[in-house]
mmCIF file of C-alpha atoms and ligand atoms in Angstrom:
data_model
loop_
_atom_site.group_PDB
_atom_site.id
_atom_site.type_symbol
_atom_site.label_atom_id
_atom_site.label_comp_id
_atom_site.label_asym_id
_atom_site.label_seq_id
_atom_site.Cartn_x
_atom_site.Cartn_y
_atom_site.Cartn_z
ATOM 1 C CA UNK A 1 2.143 -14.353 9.268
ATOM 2 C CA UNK A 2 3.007 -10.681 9.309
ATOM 3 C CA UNK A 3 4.076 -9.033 6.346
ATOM 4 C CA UNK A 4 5.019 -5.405 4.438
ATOM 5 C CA UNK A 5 3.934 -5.081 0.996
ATOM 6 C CA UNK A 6 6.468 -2.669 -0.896
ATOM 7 C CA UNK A 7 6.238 -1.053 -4.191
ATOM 8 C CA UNK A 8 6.545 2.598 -5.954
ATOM 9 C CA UNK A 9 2.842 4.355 -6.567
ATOM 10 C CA UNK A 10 1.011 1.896 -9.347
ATOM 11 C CA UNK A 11 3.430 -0.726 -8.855
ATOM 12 C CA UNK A 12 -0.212 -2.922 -7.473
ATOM 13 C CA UNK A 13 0.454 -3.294 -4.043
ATOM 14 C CA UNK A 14 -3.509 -2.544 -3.251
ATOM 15 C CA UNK A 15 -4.472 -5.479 -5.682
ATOM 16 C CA UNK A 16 -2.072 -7.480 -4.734
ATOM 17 C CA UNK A 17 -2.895 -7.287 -0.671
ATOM 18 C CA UNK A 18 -6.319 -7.982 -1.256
ATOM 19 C CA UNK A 19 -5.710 -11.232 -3.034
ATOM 20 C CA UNK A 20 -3.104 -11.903 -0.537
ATOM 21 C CA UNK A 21 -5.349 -11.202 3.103
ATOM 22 C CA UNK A 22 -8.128 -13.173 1.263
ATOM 23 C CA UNK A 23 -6.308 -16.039 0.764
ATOM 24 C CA UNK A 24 -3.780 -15.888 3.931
ATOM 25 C CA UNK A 25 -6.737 -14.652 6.136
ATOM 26 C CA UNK A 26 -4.625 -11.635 7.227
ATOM 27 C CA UNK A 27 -5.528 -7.542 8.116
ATOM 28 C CA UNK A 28 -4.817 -5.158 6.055
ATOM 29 C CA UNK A 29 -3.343 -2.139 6.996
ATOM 30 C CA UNK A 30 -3.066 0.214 4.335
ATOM 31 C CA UNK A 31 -2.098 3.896 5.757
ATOM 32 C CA UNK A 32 -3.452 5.252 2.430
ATOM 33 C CA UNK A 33 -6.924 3.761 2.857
ATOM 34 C CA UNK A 34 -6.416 4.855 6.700
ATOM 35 C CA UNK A 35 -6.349 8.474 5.138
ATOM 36 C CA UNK A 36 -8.576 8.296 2.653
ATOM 37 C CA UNK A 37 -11.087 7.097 5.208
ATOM 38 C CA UNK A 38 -10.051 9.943 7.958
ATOM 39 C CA UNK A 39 -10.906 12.892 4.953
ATOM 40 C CA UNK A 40 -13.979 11.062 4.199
ATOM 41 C CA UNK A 41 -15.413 11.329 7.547
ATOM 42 C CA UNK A 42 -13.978 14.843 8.222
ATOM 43 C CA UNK A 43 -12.128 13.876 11.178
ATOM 44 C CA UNK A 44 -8.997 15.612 12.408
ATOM 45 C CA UNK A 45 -6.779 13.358 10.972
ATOM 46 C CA UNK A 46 -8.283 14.229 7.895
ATOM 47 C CA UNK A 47 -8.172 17.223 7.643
ATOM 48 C CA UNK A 48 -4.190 17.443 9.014
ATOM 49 C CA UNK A 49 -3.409 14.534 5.860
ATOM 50 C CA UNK A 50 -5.482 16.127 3.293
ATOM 51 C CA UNK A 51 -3.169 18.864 1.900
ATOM 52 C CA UNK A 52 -0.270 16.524 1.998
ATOM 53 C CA UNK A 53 -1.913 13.975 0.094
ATOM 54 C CA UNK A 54 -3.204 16.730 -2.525
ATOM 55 C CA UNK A 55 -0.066 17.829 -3.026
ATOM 56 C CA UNK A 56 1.528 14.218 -3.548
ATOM 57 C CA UNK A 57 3.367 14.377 -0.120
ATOM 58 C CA UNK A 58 3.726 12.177 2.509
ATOM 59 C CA UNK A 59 2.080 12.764 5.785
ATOM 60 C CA UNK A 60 4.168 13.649 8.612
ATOM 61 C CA UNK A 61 6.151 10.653 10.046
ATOM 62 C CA UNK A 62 4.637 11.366 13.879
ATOM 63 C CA UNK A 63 0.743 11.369 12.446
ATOM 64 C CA UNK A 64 1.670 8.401 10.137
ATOM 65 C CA UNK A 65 3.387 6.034 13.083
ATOM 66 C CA UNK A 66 1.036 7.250 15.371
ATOM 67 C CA UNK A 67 -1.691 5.401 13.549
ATOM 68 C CA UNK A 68 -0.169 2.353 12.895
ATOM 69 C CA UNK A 69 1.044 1.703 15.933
ATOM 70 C CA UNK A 70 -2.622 2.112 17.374
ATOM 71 C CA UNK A 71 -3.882 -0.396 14.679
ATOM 72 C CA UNK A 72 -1.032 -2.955 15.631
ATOM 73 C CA UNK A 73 -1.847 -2.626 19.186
ATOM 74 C CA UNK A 74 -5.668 -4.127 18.357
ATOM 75 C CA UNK A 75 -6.450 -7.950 19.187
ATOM 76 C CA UNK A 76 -7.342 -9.269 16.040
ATOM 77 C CA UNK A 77 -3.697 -8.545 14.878
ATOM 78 C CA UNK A 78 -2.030 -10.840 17.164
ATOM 79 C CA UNK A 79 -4.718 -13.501 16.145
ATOM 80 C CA UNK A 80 -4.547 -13.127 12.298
ATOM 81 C CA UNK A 81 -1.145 -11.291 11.376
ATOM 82 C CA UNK A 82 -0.900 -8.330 9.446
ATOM 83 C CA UNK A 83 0.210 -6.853 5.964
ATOM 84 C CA UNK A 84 0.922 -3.399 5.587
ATOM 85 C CA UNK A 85 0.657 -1.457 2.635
ATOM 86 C CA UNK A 86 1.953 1.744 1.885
ATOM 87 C CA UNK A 87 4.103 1.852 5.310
ATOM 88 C CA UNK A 88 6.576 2.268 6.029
ATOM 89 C CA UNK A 89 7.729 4.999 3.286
ATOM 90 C CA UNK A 90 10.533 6.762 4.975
ATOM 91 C CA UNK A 91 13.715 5.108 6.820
ATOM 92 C CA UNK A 92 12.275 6.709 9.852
ATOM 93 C CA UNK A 93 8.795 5.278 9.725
ATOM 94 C CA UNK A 94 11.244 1.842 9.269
ATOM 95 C CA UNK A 95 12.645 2.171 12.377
ATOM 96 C CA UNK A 96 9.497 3.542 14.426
ATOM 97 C CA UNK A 97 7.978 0.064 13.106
ATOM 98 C CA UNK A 98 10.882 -2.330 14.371
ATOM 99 C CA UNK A 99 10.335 -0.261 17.262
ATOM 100 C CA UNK A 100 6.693 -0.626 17.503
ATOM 101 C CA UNK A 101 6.549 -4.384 16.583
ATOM 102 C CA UNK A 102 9.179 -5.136 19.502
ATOM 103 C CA UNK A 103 7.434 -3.514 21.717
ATOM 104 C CA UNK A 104 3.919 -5.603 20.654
ATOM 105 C CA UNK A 105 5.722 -8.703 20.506
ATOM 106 C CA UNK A 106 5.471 -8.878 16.948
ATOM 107 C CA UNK A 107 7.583 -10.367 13.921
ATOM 108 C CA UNK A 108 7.837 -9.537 10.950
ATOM 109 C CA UNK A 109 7.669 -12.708 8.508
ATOM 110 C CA UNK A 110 8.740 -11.317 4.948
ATOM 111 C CA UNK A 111 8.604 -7.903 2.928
ATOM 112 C CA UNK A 112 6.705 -8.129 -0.512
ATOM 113 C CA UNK A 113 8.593 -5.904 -2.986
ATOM 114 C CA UNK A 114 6.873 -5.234 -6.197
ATOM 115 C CA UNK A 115 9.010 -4.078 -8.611
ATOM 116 C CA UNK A 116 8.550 -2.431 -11.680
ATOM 117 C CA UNK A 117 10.244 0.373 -13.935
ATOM 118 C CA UNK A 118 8.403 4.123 -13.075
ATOM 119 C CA UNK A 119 7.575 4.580 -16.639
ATOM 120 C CA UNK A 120 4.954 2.401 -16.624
ATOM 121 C CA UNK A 121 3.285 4.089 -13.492
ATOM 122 C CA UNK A 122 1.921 7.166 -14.974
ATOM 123 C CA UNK A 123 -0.253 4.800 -17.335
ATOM 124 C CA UNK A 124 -1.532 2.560 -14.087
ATOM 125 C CA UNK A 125 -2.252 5.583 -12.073
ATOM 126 C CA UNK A 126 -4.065 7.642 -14.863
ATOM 127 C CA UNK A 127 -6.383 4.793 -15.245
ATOM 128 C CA UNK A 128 -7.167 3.752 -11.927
ATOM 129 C CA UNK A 129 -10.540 3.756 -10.841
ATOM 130 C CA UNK A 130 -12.277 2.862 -7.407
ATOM 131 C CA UNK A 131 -15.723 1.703 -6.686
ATOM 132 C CA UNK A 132 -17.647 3.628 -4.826
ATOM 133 C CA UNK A 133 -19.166 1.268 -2.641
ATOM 134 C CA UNK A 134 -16.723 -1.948 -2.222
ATOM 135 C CA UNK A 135 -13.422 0.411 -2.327
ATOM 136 C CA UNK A 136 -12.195 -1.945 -4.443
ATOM 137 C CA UNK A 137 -9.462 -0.833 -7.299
ATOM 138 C CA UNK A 138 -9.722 -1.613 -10.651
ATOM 139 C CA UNK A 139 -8.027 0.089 -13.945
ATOM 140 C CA UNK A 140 -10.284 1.220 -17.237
ATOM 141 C CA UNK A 141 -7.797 -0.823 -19.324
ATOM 142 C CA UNK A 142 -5.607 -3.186 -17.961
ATOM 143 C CA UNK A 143 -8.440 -4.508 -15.228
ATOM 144 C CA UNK A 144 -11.912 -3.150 -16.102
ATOM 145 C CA UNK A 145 -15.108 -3.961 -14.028
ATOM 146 C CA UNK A 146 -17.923 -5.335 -15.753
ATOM 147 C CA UNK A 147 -20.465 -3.025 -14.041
ATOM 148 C CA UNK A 148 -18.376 0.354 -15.040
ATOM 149 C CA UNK A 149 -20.290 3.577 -14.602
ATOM 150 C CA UNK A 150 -19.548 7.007 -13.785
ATOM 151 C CA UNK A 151 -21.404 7.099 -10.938
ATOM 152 C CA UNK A 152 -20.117 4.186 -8.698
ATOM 153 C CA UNK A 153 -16.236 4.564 -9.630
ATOM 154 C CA UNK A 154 -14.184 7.505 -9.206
ATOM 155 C CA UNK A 155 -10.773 8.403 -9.757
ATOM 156 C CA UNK A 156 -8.315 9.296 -6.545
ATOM 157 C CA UNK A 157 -7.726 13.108 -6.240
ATOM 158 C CA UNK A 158 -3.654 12.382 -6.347
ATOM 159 C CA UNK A 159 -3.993 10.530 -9.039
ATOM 160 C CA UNK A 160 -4.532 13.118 -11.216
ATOM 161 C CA UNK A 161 -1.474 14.500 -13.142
ATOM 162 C CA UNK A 162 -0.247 17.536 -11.216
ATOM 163 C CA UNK A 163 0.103 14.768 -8.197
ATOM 164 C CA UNK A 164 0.766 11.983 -9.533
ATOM 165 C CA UNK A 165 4.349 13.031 -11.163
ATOM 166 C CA UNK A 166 5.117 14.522 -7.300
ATOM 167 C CA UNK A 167 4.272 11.186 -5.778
ATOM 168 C CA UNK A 168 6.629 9.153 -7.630
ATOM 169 C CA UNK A 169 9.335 11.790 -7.146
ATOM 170 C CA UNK A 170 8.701 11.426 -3.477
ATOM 171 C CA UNK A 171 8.469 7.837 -3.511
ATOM 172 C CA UNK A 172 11.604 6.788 -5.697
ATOM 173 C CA UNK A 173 14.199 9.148 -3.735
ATOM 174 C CA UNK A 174 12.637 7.534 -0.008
ATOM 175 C CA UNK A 175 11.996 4.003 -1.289
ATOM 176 C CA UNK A 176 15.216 2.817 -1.922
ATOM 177 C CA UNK A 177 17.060 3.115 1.908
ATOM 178 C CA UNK A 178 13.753 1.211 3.158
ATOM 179 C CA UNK A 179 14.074 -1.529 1.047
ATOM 180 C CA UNK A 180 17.968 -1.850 1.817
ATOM 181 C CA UNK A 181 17.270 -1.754 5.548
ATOM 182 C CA UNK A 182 15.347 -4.751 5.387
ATOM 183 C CA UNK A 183 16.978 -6.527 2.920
ATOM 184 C CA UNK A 184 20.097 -6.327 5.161
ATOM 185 C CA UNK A 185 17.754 -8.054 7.721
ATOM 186 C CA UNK A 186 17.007 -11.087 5.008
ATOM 187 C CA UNK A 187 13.264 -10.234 4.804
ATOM 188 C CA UNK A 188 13.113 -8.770 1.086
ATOM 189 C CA UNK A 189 11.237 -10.959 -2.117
ATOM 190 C CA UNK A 190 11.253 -9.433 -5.142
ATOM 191 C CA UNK A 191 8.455 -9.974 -7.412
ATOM 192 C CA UNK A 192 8.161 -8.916 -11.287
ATOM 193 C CA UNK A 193 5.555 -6.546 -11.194
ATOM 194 C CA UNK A 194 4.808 -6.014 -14.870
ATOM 195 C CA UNK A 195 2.906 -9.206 -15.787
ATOM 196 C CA UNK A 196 -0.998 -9.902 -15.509
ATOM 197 C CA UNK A 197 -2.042 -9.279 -11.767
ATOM 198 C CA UNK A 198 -2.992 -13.008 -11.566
ATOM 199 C CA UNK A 199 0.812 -14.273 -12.810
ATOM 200 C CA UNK A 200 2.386 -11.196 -9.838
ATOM 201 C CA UNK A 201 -0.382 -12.978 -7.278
ATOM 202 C CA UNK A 202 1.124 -16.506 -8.383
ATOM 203 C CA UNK A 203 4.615 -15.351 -8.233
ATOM 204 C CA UNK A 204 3.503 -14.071 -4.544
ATOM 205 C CA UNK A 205 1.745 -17.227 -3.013
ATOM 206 C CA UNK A 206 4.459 -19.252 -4.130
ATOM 207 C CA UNK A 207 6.820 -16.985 -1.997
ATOM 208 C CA UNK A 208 4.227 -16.777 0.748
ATOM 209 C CA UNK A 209 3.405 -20.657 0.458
ATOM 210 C CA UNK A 210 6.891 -21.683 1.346
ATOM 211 C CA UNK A 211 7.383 -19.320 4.665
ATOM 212 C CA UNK A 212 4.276 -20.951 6.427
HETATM 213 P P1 ADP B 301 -0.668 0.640 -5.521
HETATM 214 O O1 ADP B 301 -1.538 0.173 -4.390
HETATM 215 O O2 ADP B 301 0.703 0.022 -5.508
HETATM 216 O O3 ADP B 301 -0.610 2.133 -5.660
HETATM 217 P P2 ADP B 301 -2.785 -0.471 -7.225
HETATM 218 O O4 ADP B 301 -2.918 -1.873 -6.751
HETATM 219 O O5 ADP B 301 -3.848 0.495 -6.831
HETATM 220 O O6 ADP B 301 -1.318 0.111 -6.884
HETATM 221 O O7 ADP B 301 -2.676 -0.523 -8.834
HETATM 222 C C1 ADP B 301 -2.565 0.677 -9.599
HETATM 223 C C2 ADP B 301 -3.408 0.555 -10.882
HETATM 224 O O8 ADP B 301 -2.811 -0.406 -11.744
HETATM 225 C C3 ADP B 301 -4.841 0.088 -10.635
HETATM 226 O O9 ADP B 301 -5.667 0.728 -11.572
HETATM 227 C C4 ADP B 301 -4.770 -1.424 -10.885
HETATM 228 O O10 ADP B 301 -6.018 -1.950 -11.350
HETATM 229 C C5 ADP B 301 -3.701 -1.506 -11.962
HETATM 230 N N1 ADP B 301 -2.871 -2.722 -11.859
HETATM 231 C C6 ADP B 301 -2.448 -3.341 -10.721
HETATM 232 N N2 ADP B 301 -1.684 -4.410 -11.008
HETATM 233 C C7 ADP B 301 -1.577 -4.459 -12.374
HETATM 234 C C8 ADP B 301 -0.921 -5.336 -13.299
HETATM 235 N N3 ADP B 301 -0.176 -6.371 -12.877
HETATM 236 N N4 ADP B 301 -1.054 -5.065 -14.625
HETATM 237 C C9 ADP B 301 -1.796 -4.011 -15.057
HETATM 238 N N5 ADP B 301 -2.455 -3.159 -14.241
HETATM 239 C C10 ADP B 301 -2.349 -3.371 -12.916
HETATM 240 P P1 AMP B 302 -1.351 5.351 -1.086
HETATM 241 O O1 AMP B 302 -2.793 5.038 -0.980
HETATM 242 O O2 AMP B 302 -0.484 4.337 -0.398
HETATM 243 O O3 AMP B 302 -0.897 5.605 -2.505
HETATM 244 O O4 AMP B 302 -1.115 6.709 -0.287
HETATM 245 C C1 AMP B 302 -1.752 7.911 -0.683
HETATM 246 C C2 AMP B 302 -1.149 9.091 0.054
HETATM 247 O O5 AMP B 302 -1.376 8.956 1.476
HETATM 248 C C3 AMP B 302 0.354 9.297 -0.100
HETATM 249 O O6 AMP B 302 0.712 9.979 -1.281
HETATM 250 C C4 AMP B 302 0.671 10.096 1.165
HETATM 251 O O7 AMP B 302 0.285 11.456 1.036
HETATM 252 C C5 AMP B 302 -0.256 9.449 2.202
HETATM 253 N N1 AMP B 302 0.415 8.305 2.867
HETATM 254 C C6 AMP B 302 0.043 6.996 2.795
HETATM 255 N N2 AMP B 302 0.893 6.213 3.496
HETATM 256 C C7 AMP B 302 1.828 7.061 4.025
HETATM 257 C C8 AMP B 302 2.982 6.880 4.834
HETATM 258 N N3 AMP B 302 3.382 5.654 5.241
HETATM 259 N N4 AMP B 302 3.690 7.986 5.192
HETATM 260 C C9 AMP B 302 3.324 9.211 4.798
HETATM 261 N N5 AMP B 302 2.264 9.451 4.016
HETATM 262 C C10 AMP B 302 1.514 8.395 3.626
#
């Protein structure tokens, strides 16, 4: 099964996909993470996405595809499937990916969209915290982790306000086209994205359940 995740910043497209590769067996590909990782170890890539991502912008469409398309390209995606989260976020990275996936011999099965009303996303962001170790997102209110300290979770750099506002500017006004392009293709499920994370991971299985 391949598969895109879709959703504005917050809207819990990183908690969802976890749940949903655990359970479906798939690979994540979260360009995000991809980034995150690439400033972490210093590497070129890093250091090109970093002052986009500080800012709240998107990386460069070229940079972006280019590392996708790599990942896609890897054996264990033909074997398992894939979902992507966090790409494609501009029509152009849309295209590049029908592009790329015909080329691969790939298929996409279904697009994921979370939806939810960008009021609510300053709250999710502000509160989101990631451990240290795992990577794995949690939220001081709405989802807190039992072993909470200072030391092992921090809070993203762009989720701090200055960004965070930017981000969802940036998001809303490229979102929309995307999710019209494939829902002219008959891929798009909406999902109600502001209800406990285990009722939006219900609402998703059932979805995913019924394609295999
Ligand atoms: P995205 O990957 O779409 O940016 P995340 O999955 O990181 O979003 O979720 C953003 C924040 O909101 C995190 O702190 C997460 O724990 C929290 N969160 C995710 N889903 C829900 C939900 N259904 N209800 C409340 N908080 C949520
Ligand atoms: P995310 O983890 O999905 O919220 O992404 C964090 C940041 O990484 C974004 O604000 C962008 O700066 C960058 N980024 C992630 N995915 C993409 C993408 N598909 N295109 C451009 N920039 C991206």
């Amino acid at each position: 099964m391949n598969l895109l995740i879709m959703g504005l910043p917050g809207a819990g497209k990183g908690t969802q996909a976890a749940k949903i590769v655990e359970k479906f067996g798939l690979v994540h590909i979260s360009t995000g993470d991809m980034f995150r990782a690439a400033i972490a170890n210093q590497t070129e890539l890093g250091l090109s996405a970093k002052s986009y991502m500080d800012k709240g912008d998107l990386v460069p469409d070229e940079v972006t595809n280019g590392i996708v398309k790599e990942r896609l390209a890897q054996e264990d995606i033909k074997e398992k499937g894939f979902l992507l989260d966090g790409y494609p976020r501009t029509l152009d990275q849309a295209e590049v990916l029908t592009a790329i996936l015909k080329e691969l011999e790939l298929q996409l099965d279904a697009v994921v969209n979370i939806e939810i009303a960008s009021d609510k996303l300053v709250e999710r962001l502000s509160g989101r915290i990631i451990n240290r170790k795992t990577g794995e997102t949690f939220h001081k209110v709405f989802n807190p982790p039992a072993d909470y300290s200072e030391e092992d979770y921090y809070q993203r750099e762009d989720d701090k306000p200055e960004a965070v506002k930017r981000r969802l500017d940036v998001n809303i006004a490229q979102g929309q086209p995307i999710i019209e392009y494939y829902r002219a293709k008959g891929l798009v499920h909406d999902i109600e994205g502001d209800q406990d994370i285990d009722l939006v991971f219900e609402a998703i299985d059932k979805v995913l359940s019924n394609l295999k």
